[in-house]
mmCIF file of C-alpha atoms in Angstrom:
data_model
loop_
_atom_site.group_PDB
_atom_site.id
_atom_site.type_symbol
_atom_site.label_atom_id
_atom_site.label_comp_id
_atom_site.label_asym_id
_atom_site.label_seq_id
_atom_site.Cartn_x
_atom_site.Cartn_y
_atom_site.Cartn_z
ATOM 1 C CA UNK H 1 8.668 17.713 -39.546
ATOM 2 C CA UNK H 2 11.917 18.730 -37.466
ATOM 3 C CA UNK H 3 14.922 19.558 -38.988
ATOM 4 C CA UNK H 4 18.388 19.855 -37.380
ATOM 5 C CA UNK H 5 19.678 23.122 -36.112
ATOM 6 C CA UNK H 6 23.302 24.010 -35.823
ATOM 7 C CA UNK H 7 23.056 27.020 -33.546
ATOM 8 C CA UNK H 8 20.184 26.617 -30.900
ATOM 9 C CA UNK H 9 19.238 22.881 -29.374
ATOM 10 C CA UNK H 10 16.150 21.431 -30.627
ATOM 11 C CA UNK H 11 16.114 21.852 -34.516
ATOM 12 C CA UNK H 12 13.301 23.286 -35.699
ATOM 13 C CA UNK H 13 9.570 23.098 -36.197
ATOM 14 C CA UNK H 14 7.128 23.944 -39.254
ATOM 15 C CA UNK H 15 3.896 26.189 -37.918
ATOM 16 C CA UNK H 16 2.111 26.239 -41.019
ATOM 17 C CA UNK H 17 4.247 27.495 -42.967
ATOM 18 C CA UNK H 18 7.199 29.153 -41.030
ATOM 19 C CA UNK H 19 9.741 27.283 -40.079
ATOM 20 C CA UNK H 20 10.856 28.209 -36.365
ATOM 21 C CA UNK H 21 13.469 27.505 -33.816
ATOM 22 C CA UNK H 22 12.221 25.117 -31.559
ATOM 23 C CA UNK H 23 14.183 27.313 -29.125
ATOM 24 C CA UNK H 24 12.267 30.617 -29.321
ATOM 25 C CA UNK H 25 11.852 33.315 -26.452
ATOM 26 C CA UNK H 26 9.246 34.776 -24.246
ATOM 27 C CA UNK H 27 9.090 38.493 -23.509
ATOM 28 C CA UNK H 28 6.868 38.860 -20.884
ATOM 29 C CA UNK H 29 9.449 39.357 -18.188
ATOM 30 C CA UNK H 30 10.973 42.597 -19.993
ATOM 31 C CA UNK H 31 8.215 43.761 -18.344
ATOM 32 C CA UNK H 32 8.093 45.794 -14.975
ATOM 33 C CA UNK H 33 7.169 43.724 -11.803
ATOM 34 C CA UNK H 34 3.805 41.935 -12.177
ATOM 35 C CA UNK H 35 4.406 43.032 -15.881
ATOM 36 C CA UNK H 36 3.186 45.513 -15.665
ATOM 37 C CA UNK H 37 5.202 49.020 -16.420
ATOM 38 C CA UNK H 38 8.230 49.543 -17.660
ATOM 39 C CA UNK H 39 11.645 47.968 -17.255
ATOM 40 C CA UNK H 40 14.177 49.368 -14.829
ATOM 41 C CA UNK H 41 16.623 48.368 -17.131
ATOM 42 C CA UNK H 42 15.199 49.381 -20.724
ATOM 43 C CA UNK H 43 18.664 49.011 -22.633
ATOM 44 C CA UNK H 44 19.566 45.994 -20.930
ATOM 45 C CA UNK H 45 16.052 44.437 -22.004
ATOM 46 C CA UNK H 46 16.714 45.378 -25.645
ATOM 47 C CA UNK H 47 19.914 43.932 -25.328
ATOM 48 C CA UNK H 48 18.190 40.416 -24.802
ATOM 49 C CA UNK H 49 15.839 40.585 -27.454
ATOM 50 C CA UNK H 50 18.664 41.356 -29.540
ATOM 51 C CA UNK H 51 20.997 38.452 -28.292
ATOM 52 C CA UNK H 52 18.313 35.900 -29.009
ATOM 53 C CA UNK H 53 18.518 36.468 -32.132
ATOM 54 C CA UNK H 54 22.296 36.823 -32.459
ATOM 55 C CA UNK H 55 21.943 33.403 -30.886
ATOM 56 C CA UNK H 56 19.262 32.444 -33.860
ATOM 57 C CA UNK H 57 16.333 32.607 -32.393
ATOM 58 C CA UNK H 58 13.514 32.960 -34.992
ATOM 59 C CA UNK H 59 10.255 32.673 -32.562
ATOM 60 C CA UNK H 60 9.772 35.239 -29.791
ATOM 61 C CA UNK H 61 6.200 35.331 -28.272
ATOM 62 C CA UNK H 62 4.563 38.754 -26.531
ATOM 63 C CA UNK H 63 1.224 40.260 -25.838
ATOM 64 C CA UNK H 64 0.355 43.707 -26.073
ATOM 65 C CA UNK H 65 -0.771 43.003 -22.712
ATOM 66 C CA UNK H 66 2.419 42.808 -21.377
ATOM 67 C CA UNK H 67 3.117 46.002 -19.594
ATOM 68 C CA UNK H 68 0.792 46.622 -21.045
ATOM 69 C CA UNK H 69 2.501 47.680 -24.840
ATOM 70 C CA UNK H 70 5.668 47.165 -23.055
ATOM 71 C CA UNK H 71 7.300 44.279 -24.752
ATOM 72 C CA UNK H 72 6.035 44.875 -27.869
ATOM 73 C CA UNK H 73 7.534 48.201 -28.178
ATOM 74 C CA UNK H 74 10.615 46.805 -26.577
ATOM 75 C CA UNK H 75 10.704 44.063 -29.486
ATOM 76 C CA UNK H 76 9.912 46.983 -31.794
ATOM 77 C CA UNK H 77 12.827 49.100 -30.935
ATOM 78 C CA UNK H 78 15.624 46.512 -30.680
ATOM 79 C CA UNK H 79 14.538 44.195 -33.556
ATOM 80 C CA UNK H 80 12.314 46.687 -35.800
ATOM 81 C CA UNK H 81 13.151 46.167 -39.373
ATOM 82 C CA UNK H 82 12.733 42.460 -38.575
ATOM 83 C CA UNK H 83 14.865 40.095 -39.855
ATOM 84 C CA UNK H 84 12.882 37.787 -42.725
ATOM 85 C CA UNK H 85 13.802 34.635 -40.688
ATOM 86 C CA UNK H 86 11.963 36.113 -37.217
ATOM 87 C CA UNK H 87 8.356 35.160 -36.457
ATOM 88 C CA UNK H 88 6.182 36.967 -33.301
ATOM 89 C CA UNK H 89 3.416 35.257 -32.103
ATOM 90 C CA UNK H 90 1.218 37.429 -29.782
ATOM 91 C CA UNK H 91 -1.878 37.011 -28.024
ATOM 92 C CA UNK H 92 -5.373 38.495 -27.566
ATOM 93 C CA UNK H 93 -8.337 37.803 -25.385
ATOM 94 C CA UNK H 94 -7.160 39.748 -21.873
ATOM 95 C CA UNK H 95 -6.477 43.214 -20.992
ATOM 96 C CA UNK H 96 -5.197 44.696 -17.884
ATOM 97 C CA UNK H 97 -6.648 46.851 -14.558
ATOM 98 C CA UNK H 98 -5.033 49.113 -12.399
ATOM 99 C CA UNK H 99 -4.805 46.060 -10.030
ATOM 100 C CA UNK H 100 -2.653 44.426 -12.439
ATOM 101 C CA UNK H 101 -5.528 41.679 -13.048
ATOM 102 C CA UNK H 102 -5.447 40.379 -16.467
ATOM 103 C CA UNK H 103 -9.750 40.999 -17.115
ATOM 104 C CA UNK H 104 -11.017 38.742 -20.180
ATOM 105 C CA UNK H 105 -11.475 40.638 -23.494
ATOM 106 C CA UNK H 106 -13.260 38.293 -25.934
ATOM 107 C CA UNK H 107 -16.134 39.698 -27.188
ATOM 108 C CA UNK H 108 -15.299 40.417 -31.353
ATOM 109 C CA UNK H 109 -15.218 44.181 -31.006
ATOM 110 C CA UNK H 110 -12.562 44.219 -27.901
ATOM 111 C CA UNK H 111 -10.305 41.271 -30.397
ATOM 112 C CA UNK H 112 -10.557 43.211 -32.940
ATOM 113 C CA UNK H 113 -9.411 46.113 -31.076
ATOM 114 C CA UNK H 114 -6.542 44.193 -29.848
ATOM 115 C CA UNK H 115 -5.179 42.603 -33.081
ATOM 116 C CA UNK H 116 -4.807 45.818 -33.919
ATOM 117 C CA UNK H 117 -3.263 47.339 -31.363
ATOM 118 C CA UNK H 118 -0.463 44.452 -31.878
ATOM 119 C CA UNK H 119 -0.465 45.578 -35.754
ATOM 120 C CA UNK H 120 0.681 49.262 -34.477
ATOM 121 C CA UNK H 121 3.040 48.655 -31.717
ATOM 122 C CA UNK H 122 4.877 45.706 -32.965
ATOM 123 C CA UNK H 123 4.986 48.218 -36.150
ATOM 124 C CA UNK H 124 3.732 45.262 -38.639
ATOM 125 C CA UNK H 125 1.267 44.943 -41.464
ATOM 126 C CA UNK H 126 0.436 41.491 -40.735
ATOM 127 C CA UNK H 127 0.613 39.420 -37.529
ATOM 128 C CA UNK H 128 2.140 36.192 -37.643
ATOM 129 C CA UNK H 129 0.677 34.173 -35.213
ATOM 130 C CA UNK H 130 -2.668 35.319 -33.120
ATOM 131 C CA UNK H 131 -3.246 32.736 -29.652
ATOM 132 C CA UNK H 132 -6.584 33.373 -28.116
ATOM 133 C CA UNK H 133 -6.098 33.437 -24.135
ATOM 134 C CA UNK H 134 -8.763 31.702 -22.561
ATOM 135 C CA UNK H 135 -9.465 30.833 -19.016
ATOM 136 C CA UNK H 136 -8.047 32.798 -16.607
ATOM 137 C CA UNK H 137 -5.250 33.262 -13.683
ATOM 138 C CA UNK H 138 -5.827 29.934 -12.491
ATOM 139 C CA UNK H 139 -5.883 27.782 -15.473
ATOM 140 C CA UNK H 140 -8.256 26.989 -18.071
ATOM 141 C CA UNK H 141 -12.236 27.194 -17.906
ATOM 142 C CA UNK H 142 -14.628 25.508 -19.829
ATOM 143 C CA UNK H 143 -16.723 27.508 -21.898
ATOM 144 C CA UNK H 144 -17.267 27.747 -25.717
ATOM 145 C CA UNK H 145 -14.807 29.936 -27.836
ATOM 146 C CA UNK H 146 -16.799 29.989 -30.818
ATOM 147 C CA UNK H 147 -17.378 33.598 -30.962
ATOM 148 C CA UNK H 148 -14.145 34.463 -30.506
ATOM 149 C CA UNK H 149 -12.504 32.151 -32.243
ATOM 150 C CA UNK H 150 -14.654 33.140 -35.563
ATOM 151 C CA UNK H 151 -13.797 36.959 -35.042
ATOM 152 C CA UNK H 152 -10.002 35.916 -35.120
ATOM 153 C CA UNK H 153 -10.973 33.587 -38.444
ATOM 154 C CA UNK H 154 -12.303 36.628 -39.817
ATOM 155 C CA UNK H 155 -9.604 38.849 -39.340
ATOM 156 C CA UNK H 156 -7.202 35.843 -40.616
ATOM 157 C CA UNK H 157 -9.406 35.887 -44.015
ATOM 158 C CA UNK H 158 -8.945 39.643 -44.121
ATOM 159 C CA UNK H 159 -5.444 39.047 -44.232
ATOM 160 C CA UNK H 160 -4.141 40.846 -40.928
ATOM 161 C CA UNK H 161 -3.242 37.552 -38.773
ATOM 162 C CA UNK H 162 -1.123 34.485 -40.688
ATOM 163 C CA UNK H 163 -1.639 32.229 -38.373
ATOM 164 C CA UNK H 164 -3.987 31.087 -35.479
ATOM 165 C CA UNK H 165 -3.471 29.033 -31.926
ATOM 166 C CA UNK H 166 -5.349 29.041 -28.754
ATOM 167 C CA UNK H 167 -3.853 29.710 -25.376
ATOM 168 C CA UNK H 168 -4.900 28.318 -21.448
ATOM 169 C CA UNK H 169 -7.361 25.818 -23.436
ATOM 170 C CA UNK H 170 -9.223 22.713 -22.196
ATOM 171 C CA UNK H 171 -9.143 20.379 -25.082
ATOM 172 C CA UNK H 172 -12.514 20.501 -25.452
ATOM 173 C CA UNK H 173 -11.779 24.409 -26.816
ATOM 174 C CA UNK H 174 -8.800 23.377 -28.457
ATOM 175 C CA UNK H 175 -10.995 20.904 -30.700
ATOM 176 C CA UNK H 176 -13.696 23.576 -31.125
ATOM 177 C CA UNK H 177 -11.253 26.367 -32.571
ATOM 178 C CA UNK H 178 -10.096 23.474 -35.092
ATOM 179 C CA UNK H 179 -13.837 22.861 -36.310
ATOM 180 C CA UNK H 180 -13.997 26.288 -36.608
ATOM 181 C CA UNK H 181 -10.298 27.010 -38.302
ATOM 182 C CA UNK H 182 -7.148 25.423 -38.447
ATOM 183 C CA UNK H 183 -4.672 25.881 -35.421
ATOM 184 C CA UNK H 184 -0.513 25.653 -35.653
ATOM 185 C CA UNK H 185 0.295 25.624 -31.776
ATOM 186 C CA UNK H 186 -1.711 25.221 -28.331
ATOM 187 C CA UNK H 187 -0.222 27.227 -25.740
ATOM 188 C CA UNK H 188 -1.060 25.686 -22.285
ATOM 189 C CA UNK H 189 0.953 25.751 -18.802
ATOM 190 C CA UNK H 190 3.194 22.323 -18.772
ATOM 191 C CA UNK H 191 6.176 21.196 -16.824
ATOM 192 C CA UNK H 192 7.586 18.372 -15.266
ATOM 193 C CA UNK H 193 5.387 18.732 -12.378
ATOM 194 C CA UNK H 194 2.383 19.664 -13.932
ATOM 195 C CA UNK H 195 1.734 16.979 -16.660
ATOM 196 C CA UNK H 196 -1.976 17.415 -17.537
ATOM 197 C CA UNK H 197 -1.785 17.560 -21.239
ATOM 198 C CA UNK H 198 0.234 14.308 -21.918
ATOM 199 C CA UNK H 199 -2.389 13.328 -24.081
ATOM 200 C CA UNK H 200 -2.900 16.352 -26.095
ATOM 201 C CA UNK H 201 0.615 16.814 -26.580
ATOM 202 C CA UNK H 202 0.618 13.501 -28.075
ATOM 203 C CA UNK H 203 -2.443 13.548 -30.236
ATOM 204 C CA UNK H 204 -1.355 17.103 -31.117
ATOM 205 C CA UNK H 205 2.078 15.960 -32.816
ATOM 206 C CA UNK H 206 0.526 13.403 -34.668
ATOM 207 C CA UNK H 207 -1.284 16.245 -36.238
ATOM 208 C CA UNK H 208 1.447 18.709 -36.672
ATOM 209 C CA UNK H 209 0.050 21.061 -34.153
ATOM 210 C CA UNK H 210 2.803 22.328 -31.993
ATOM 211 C CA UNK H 211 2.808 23.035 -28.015
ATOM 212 C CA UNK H 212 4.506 25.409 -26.334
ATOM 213 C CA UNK H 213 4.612 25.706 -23.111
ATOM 214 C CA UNK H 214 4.269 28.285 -20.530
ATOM 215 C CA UNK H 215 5.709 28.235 -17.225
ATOM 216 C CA UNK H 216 8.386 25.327 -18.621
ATOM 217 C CA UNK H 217 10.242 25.929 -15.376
ATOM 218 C CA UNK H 218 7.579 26.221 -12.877
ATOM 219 C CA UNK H 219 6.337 29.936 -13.180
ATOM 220 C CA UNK H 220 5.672 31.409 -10.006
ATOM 221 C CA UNK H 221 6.270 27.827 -8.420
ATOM 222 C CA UNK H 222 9.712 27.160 -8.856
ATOM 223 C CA UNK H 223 10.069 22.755 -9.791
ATOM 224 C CA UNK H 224 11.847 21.154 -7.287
ATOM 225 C CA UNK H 225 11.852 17.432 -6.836
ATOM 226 C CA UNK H 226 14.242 15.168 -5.515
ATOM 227 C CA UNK H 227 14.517 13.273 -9.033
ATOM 228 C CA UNK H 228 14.911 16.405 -10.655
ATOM 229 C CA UNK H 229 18.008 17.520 -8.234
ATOM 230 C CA UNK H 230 19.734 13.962 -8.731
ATOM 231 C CA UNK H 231 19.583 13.961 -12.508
ATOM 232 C CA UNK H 232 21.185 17.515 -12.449
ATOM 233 C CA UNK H 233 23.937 16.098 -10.287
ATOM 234 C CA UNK H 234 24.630 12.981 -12.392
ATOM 235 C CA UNK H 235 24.808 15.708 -15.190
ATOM 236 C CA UNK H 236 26.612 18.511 -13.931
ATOM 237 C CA UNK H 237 23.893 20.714 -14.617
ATOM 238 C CA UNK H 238 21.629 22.514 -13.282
ATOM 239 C CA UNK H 239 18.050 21.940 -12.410
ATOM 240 C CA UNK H 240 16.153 24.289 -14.695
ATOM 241 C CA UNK H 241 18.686 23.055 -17.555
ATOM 242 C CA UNK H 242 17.672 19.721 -16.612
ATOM 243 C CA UNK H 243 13.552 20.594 -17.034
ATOM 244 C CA UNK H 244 14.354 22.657 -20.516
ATOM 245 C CA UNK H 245 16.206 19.423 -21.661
ATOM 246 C CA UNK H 246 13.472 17.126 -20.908
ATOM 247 C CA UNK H 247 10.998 19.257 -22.393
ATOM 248 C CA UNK H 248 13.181 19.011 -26.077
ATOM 249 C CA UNK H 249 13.253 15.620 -25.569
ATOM 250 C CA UNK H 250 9.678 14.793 -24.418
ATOM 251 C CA UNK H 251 7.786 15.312 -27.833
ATOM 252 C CA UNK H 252 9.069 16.907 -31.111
ATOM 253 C CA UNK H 253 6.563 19.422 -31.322
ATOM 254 C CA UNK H 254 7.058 21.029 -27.894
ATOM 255 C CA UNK H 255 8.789 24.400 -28.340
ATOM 256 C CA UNK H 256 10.278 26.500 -25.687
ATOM 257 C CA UNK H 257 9.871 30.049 -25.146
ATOM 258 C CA UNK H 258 11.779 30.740 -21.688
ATOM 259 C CA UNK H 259 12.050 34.239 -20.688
ATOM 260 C CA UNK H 260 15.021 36.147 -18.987
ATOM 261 C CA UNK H 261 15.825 39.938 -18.132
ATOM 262 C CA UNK H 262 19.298 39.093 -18.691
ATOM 263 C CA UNK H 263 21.742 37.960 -21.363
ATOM 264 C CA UNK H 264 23.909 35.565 -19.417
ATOM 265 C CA UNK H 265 20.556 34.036 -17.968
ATOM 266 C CA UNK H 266 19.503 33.296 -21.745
ATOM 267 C CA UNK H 267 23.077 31.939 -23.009
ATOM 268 C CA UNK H 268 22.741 29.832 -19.851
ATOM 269 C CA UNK H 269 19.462 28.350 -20.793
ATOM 270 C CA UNK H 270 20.602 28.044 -24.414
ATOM 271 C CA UNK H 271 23.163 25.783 -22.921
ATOM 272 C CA UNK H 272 21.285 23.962 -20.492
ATOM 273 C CA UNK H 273 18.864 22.911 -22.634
ATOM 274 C CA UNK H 274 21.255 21.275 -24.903
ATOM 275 C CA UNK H 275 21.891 18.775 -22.466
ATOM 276 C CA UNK H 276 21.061 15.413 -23.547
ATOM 277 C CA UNK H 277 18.961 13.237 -21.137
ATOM 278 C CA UNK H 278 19.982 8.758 -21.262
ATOM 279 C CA UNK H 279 16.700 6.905 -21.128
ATOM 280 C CA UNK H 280 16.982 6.167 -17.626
ATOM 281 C CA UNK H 281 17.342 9.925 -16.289
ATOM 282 C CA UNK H 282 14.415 10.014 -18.825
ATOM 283 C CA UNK H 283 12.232 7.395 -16.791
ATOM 284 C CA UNK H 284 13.230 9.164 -13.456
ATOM 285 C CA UNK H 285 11.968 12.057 -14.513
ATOM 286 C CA UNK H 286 8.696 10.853 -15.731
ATOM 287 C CA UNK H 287 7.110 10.447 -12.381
ATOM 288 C CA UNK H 288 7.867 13.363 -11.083
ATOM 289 C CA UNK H 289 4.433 14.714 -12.641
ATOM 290 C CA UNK H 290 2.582 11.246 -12.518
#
């Protein structure tokens, strides 16, 4: 399924059928504070988006929610022709209020709305890959998806959305949006401290499904462990190059979408996270989250 990459660590990974960096980028700190707004530093967030792909990234992810419109206009102005090799995977299912709260938006008429609203400001005919958030701030929520899930079917069928993938899923909703249409990625939170989808991860690569996940260095939570600081040190490296490593390494069909305001922030992840882990730094960090 993975193939070797000679610019970014991780090879690559097939979602359906585009071929992407394992080693993609997320947007959503371009954004003002509490993304919401704009940056303070507009040309020095274009100047990201472009390095990442100078770098050879080919997977970004956004959300016209971002800002909100933000990032996508950001990612419209820097990278807008895009290159044939660059896929944008967005997501639908939340707006924002004045409070910066991100309300849920799931009924088909607000979707619809939304996928196209990504169609205009991203400036494209056709959206590559559509996740459906789910849950809320604090995590996932059970609850069916079946309504929304067929709305987003729909509009795949029409031919405005390539791809589909759910986002802050239970895996009970992550099995209903695949009886309802097939899924390329599940987008949940997952780090080294916060291992709750072993299993899917697992039964998801034996599919082909990929998982990217958010928060890979902690979020709003910064990791910190004691394991985690002594494997950097053995290493030379640092801790969050340490976590982006592990997460490579941990399952084939993990991809990485870290996000940065600043270029020497993404050429150091780039680097960190072609740091190669030995088995035993490996079993350290295991129980960290266990």
């Amino acid at each position: 399924m993975s193939t070797p990459s000679l610019s970014l660590p991780g090879g690559t990974w097939t979602l359906g059928d585009m071929t992407v960096t394992r080693f993609g980028y997320g947007a959503m700190q371009l954004a003002g504070p509490g993304v919401m707004g704009p940056p303070a530093d507009r040309e020095g967030a274009v100047a990201v988006l472009r390095e990442a792909v100078d770098a050879g990234v080919t997977h970004i992810d956004t959300s016209d929610a971002y800002g909100p419109r933000v990032t996508n206009e950001l990612i419209r102005e820097a990278l807008h022709p895009y290159p044939a090799s660059l896929h944008i995977a967005t997501k639908v299912g939340a707006t924002r209020d004045e409070q910066g709260g991100w309300p849920p938006a799931r009924r088909p008429g607000e979707l619809r709305r939304q996928v196209h609203e990504n169609l205009e400001s991203l400036r494209l005919d056709v959206l590559d890959l559509v996740d459906l958030r789910l849950g809320d701030a604090e995590g996932p929520r059970p609850g069916s998806l079946v309504e929304a899930f067929e709305t987003l079917a729909e509009l795949q069928e029409q031919g405005l959305i390539r791809h589909l993938g759910v986002s802050n899923a239970t895996e009970e909703q992550v099995a209903e949006a695949r009886s309802i249409a097939p899924i390329v990625c599940v987008q949940n939170m997952y780090n080294l401290a916060h291992r709750h989808d072993d299993e899917l991860i697992d039964r998801l690569a034996a599919d082909g499904v990929a998982y990217v996940p958010f928060f890979p260095l902690g979020g709003f939570t910064p990791l910190q462990s004691s394991a985690l600081s002594a494997v950097a040190a053995r290493s030379e490296a640092t801790a969050m190059s340490v976590a982006l490593a592990w997460l490579l390494q941990r399952s084939p069909n993990i991809l990485l979408i870290p996000g940065t305001s600043s270029t020497a922030h993404l050429r150091e992840n780039i680097a960190g996270a072609r740091l190669s882990l030995s088995h035993e730094d490996v079993t350290e960090l295991d129980r960290i989250g266990r």
